CSV table of C-alpha atoms in Angstrom, one decimal:
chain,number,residue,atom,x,y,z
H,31,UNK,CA,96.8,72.2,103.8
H,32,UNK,CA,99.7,74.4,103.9
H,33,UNK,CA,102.7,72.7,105.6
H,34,UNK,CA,104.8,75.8,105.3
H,35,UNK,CA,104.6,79.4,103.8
H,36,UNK,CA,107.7,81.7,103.5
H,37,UNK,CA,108.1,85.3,102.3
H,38,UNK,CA,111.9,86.2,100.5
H,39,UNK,CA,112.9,89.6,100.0
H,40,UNK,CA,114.6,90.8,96.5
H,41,UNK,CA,117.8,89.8,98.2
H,42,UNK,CA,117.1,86.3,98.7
H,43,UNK,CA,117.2,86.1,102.0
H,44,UNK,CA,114.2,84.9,104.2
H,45,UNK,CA,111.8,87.6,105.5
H,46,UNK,CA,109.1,85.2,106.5
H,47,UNK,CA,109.6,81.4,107.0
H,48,UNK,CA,107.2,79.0,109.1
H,49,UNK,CA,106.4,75.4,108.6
H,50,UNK,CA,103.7,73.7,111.0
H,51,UNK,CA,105.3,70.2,111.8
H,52,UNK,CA,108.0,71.6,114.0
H,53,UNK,CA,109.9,68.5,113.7
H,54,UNK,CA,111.7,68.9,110.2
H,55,UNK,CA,112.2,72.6,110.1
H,56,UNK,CA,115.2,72.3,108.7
H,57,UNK,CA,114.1,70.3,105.9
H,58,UNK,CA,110.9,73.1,105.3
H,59,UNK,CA,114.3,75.4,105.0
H,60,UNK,CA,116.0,73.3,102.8
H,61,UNK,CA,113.0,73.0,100.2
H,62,UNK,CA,112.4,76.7,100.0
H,63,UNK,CA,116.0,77.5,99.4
H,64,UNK,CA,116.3,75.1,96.2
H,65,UNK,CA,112.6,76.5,94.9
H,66,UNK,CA,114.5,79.7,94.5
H,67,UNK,CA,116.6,79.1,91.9
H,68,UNK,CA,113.3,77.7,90.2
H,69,UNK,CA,111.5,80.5,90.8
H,70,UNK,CA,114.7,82.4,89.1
H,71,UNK,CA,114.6,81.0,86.3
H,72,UNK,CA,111.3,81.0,85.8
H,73,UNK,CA,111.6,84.8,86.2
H,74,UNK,CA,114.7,85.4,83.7
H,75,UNK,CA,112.3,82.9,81.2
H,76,UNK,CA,109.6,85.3,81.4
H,77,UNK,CA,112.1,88.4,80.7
H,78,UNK,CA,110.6,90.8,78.4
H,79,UNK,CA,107.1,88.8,77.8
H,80,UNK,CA,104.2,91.3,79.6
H,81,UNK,CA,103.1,89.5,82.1
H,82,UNK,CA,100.1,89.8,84.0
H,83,UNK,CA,98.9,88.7,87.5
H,84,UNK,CA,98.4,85.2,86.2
H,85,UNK,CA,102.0,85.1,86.0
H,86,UNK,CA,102.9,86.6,89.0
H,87,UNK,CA,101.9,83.6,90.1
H,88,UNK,CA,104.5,80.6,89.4
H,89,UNK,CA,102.4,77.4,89.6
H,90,UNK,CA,104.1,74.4,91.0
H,91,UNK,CA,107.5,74.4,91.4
H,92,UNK,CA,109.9,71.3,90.6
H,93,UNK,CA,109.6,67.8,92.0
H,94,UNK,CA,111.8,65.5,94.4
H,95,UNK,CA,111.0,62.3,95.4
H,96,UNK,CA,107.9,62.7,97.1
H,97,UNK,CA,106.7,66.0,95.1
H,98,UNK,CA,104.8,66.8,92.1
H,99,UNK,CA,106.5,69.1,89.7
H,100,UNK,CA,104.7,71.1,87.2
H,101,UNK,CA,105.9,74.2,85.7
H,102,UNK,CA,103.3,76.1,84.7
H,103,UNK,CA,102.7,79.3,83.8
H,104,UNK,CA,102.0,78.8,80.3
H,105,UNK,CA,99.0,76.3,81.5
H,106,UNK,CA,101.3,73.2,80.6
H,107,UNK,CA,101.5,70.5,83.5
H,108,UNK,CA,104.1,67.9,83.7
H,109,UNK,CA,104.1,65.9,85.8
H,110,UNK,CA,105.5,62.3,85.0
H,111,UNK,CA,108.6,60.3,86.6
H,112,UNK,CA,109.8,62.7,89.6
H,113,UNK,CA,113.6,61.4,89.7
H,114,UNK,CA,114.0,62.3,85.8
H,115,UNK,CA,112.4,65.5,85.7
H,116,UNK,CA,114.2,66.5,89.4
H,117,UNK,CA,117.8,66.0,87.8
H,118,UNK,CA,116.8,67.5,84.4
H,119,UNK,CA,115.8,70.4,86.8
H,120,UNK,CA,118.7,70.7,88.9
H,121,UNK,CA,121.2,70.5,85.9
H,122,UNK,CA,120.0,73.3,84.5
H,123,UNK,CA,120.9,75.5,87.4
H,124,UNK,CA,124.5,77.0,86.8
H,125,UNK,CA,125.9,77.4,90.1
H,126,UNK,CA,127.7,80.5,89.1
H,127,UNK,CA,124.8,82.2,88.8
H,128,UNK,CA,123.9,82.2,91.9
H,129,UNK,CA,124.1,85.3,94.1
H,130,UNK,CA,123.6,83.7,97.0
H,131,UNK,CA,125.8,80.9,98.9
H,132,UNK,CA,124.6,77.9,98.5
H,133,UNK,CA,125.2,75.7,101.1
H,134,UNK,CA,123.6,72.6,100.2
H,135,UNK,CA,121.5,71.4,97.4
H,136,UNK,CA,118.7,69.7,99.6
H,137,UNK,CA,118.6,66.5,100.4
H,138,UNK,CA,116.3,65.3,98.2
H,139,UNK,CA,117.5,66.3,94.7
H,140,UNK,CA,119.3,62.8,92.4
H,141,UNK,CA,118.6,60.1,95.0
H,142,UNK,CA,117.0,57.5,92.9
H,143,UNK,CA,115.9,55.7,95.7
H,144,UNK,CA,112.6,56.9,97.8
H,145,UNK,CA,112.2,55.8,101.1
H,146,UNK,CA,111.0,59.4,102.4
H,147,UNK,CA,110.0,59.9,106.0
H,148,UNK,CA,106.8,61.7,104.2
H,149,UNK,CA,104.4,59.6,102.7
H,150,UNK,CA,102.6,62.9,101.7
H,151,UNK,CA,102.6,64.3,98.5
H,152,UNK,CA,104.1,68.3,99.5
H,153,UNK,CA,104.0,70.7,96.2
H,154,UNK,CA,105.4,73.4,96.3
H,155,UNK,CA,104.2,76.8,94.6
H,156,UNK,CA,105.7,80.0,94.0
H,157,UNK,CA,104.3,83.8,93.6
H,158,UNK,CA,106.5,86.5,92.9
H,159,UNK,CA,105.6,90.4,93.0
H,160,UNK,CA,106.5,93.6,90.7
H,161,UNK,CA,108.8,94.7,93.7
H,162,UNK,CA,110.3,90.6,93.3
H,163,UNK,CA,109.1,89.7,96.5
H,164,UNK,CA,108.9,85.9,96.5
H,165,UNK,CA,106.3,83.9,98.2
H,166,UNK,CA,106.9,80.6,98.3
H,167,UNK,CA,104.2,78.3,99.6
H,168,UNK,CA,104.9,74.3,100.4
H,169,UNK,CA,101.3,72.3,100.6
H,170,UNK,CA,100.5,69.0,101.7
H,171,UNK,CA,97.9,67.7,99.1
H,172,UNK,CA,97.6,64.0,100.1
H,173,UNK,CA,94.2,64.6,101.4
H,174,UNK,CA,92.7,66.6,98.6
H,175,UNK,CA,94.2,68.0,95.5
H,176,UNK,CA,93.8,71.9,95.9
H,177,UNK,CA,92.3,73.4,93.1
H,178,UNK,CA,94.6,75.8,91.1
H,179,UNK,CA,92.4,78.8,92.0
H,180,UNK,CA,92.3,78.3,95.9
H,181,UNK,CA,96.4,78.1,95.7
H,182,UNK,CA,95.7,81.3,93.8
H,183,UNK,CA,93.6,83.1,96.2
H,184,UNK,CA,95.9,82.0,99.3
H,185,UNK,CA,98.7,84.0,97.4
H,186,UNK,CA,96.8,86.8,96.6
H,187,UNK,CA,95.6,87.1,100.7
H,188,UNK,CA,99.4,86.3,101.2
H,189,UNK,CA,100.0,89.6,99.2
H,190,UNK,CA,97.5,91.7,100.8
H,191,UNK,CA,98.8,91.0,103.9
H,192,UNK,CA,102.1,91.7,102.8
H,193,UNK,CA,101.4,95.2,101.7
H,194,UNK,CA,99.7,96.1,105.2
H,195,UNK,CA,103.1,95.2,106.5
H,196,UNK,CA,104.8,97.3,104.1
H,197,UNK,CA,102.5,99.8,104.8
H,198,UNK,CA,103.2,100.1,108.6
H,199,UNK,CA,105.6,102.7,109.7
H,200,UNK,CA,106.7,100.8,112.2
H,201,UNK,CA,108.1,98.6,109.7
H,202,UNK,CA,111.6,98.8,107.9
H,203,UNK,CA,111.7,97.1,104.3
H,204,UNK,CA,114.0,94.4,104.5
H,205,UNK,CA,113.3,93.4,108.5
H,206,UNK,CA,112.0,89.8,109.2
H,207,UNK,CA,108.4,90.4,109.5
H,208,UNK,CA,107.6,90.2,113.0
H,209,UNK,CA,103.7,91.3,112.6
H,210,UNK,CA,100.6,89.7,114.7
H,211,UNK,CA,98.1,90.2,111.9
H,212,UNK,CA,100.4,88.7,109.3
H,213,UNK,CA,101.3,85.7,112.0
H,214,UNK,CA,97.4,85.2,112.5
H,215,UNK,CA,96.7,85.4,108.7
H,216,UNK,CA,99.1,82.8,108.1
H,217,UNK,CA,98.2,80.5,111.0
H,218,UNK,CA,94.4,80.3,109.7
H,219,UNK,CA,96.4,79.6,105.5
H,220,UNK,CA,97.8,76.5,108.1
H,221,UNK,CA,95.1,75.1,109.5
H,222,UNK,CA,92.0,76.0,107.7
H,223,UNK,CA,92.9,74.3,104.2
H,224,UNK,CA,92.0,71.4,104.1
U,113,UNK,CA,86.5,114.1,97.2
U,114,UNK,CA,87.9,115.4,99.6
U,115,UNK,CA,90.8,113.0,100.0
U,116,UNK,CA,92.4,115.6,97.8
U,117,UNK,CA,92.6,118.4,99.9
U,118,UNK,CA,93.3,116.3,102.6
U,119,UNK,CA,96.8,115.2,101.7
U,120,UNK,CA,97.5,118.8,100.3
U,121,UNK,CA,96.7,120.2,103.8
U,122,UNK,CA,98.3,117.4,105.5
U,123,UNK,CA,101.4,117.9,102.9
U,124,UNK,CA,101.8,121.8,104.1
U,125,UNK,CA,101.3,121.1,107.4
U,126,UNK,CA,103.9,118.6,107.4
U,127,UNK,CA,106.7,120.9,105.4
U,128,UNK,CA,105.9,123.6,108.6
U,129,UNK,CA,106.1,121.2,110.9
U,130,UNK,CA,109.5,119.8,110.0
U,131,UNK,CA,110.8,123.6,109.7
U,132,UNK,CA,109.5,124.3,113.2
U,133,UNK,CA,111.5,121.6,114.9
U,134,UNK,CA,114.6,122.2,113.2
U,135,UNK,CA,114.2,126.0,114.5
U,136,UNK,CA,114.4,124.7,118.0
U,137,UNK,CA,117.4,122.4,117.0
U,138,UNK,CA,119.8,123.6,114.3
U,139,UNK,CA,118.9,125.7,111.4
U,140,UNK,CA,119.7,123.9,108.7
U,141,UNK,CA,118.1,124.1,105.4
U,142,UNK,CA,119.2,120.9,104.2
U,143,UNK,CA,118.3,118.8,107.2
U,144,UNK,CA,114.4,118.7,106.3
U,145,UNK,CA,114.9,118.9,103.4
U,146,UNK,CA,116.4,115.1,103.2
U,147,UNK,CA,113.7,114.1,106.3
U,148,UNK,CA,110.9,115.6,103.9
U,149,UNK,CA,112.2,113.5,101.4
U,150,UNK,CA,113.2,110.4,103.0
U,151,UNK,CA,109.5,110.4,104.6
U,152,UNK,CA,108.2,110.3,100.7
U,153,UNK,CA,110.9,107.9,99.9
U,154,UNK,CA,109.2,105.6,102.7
U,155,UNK,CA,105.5,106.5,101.6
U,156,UNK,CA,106.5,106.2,98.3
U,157,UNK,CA,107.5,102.1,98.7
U,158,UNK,CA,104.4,101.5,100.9
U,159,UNK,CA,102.2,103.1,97.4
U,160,UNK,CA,103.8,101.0,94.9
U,161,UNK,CA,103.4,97.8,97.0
U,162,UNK,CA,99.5,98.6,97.8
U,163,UNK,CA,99.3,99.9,93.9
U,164,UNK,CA,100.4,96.3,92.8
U,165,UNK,CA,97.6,94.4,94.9
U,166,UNK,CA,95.0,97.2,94.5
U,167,UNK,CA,95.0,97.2,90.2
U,168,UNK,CA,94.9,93.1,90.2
U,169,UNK,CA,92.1,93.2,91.5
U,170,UNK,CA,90.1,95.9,90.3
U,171,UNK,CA,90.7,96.0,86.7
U,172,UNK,CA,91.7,93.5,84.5
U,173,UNK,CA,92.4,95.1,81.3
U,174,UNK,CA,94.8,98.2,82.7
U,175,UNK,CA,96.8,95.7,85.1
U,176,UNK,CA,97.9,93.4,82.2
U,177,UNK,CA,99.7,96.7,80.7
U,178,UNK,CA,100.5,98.2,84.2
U,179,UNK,CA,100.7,96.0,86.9
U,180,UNK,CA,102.5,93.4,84.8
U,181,UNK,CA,106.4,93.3,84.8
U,182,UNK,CA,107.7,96.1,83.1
U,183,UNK,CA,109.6,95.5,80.0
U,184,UNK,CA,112.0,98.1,80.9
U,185,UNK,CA,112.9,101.3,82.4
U,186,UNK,CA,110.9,103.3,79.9
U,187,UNK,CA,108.2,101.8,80.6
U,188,UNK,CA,108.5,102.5,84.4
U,189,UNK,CA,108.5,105.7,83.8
U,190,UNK,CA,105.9,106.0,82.0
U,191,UNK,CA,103.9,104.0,84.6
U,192,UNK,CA,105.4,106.7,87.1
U,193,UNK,CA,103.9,109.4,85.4
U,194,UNK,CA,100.5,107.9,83.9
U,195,UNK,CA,99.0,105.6,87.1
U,196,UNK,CA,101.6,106.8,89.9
U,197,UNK,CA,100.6,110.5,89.6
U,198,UNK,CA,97.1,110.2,89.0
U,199,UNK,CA,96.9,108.2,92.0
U,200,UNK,CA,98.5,110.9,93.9
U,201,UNK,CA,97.6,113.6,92.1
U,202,UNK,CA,94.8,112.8,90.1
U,203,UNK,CA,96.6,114.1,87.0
U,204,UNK,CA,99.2,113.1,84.8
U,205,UNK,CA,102.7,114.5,83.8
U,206,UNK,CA,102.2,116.9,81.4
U,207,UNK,CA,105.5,115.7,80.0
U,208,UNK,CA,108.1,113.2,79.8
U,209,UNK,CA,111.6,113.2,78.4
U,210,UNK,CA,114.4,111.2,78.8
U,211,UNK,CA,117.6,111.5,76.7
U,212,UNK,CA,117.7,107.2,76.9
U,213,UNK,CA,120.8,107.0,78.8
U,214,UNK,CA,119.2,107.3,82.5
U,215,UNK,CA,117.8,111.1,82.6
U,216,UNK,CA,114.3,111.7,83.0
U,217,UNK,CA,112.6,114.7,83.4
U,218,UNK,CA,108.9,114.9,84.6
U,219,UNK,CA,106.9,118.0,83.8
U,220,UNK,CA,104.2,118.6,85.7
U,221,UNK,CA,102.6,122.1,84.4
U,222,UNK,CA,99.9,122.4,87.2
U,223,UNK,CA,101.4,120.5,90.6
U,224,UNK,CA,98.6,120.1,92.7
U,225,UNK,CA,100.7,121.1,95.8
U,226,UNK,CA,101.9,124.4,94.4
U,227,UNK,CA,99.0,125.8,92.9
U,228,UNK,CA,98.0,127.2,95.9
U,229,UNK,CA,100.4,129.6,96.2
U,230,UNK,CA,100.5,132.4,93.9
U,231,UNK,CA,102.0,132.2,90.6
U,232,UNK,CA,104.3,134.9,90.6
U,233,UNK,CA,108.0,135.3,92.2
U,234,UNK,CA,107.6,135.6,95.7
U,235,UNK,CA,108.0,132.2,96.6
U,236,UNK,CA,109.8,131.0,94.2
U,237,UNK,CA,112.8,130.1,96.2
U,238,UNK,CA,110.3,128.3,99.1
U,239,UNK,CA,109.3,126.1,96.2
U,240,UNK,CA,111.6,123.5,97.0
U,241,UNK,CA,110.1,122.9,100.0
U,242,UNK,CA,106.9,121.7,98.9
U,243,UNK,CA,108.6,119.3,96.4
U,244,UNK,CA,111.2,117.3,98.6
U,245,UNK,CA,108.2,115.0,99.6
U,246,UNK,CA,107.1,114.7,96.4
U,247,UNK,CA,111.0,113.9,95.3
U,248,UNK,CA,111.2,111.4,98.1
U,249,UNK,CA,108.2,110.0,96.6
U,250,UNK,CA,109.0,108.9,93.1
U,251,UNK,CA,112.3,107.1,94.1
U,252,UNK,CA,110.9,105.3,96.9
U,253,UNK,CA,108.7,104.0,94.4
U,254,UNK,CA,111.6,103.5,91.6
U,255,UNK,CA,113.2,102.0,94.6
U,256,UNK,CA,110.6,99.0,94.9
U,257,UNK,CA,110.3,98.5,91.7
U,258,UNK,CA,114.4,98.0,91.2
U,259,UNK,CA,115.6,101.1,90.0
U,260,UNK,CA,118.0,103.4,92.3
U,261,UNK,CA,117.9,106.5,91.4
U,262,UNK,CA,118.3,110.1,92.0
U,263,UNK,CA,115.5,112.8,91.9
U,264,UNK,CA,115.7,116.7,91.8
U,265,UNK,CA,113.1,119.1,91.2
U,266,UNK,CA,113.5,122.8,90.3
U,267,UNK,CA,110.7,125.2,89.8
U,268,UNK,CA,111.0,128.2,87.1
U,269,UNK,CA,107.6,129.8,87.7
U,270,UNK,CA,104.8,128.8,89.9
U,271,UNK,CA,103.1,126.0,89.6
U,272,UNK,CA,105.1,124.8,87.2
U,273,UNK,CA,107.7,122.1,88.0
U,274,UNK,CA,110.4,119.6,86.5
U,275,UNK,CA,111.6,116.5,88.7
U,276,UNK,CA,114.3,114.9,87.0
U,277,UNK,CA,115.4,111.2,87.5
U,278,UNK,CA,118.9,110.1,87.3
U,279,UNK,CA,118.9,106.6,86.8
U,280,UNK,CA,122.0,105.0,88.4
U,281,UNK,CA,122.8,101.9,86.7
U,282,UNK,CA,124.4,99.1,89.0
């Protein structure tokens, strides 16, 4: 079940953002803002390879204490001690490459010690598009471990429904996304997973 | 099909229809022409994004050249003027050249919105008219792809036309 999706423009900044416990929003934030310097990464890695829409798609994203990390795209999953492969992952993120500000490095990242208010196991998975459009997409999979295909068509009807939105005159590039259909489309990715 | 004429109908209506309101208002050339093109600019972002989702799904072989992340500008260019034209168009450029240090020029030797006027000189200079959408077009979908850029297009006889691309590196 998807705890919480969230669309980032080119820029970086948040065009879309919604987790369904209301209760730690912040920490929903917090997540999605360190997955982006994964999903960076992963993007300069890929550089001049073709890629093709199985790449678009990122796989899981790195681990803290109570998530899985696997970085995929090639196929290859580690997963293995989360503390280790955590720091490993956040040393490798020079902060002067950053465009953004960053703020804070989440909570979660080098604290050996895991007492976390969420017994669930939340992986996180990210999707980018030719126009670097970033989906990022946090799931709960403590009741059943999501198949990588059904994480791959919730991005692709993430995507679908983005393009409508672009597609709406109405709609400036760059605005937060403030449409129904997308809302609905993303309530039903929420619930209905499960 | 007759999606075809549709949009070339549609397209001339639309190039009248911006000249009529600016009669009422000011008269000035240059006006529509940036609206003309700012409305392909718009249309143009809304194609490449629905061009992406579109081509992953349909067909497996061309989106793994296509659809996949371009190695480079060149290659964006060339996806311009194969896929992005004959979606459009249903044609390809006739021609591409660049002289690899951000110019491209696009040769189109039959543009599908020109053809029906007649090929001779007698409306040569409302040419640019008809091509301001088509201007807007191509860098709204540079745009969402990365690329800023700047497009022109001139005509030297009917209905042949040359849009050139400059490339503006950040």
């Amino acid at each position: 079940m998807a705890v919480c999706i969230a669309v980032i423009a080119k820029e970086n900044y948040p065009l879309y953002i919604r987790s369904t416990p209301t209760e730690n929003e912040l920490k929903f934030h917090y997540m999605v803002h360190t997955s982006l310097d994964v999903v960076d990464e992963k993007i300069s890695a890929m550089g001049k390879a073709l890629v093709d829409q199985r790449e678009l798609y990122l796989g899981l994203l790195y681990p803290t204490e109570d998530y899985k990390v696997y970085l995929s795209g090639q196929g290859v999953c580690q997963g293995g001690p989360t503390v280790a492969r955590c720091t490993l992952g956040s040393d490798n993120l020079k902060p002067f490459r950053r465009k953004r500000v960053r703020a804070h490095r989440g909570p979660s990242t080098g604290s050996p010690c895991v007492t976390s208010a969420f017994p669930n196991q939340l992986c996180r998975y990210g999707y980018v598009t030719n126009s670097k459009v970033k989906f990022v997409m946090v799931v709960d999979s403590s009741n059943t471990a999501l198949r990588d295909n059904e994480i791959r068509s919730m991005f692709r009807k993430l995507h679908n429904s983005y393009t409508d939105v672009m597609c709406n005159p109405f709609y400036n590039p760059g605005d937060r996304i403030q449409s129904r259909a997308f809302d609905n489309m993303v309530t039903s990715m929420m619930i209905q997973v499960c | 099909m007759a999606d075809e004429a549709l949009f070339l109908l549609l397209h001339n209506e639309m190039v009248s229809g911006v000249y009529k309101s600016a009669e009422q208002g000011e008269v000035e050339n240059g006006r529509c022409i940036t609206k003309l093109e700012n409305m392909g600019f718009r249309v143009g972002q809304g194609l490449i994004e629905r061009r992406n989702t579109v081509l992953l799904l349909v067909d497996l072989f061309r989106f793994t050249k296509d659809t996949a992340r371009f190695k480079d500008e060149l290659d964006i260019m060339k996806f311009i003027c194969k896929d992005f034209w004959t979606t459009v168009f249903k044609k390809q450029i006739d021609n591409l050249r660049t002289n690899h240090q951000g110019i491209y020029v696009l040769q189109d030797n039959k543009f599908r919105l020109l053809t029906q006027m007649s090929a001779g000189k007698q409306y040569l200079e409302h040419a640019s008219k008809y091509l301001a959408f088509t201007c807007g077009l191509i860098r709204g979908g540079l745009s969402n792809l990365g690329i800023k850029s700047i497009v022109t297009a001139e005509v030297s006889s009917m209905p042949a036309c040359k849009f050139q691309v400059m490339i503006q590196k950040l």
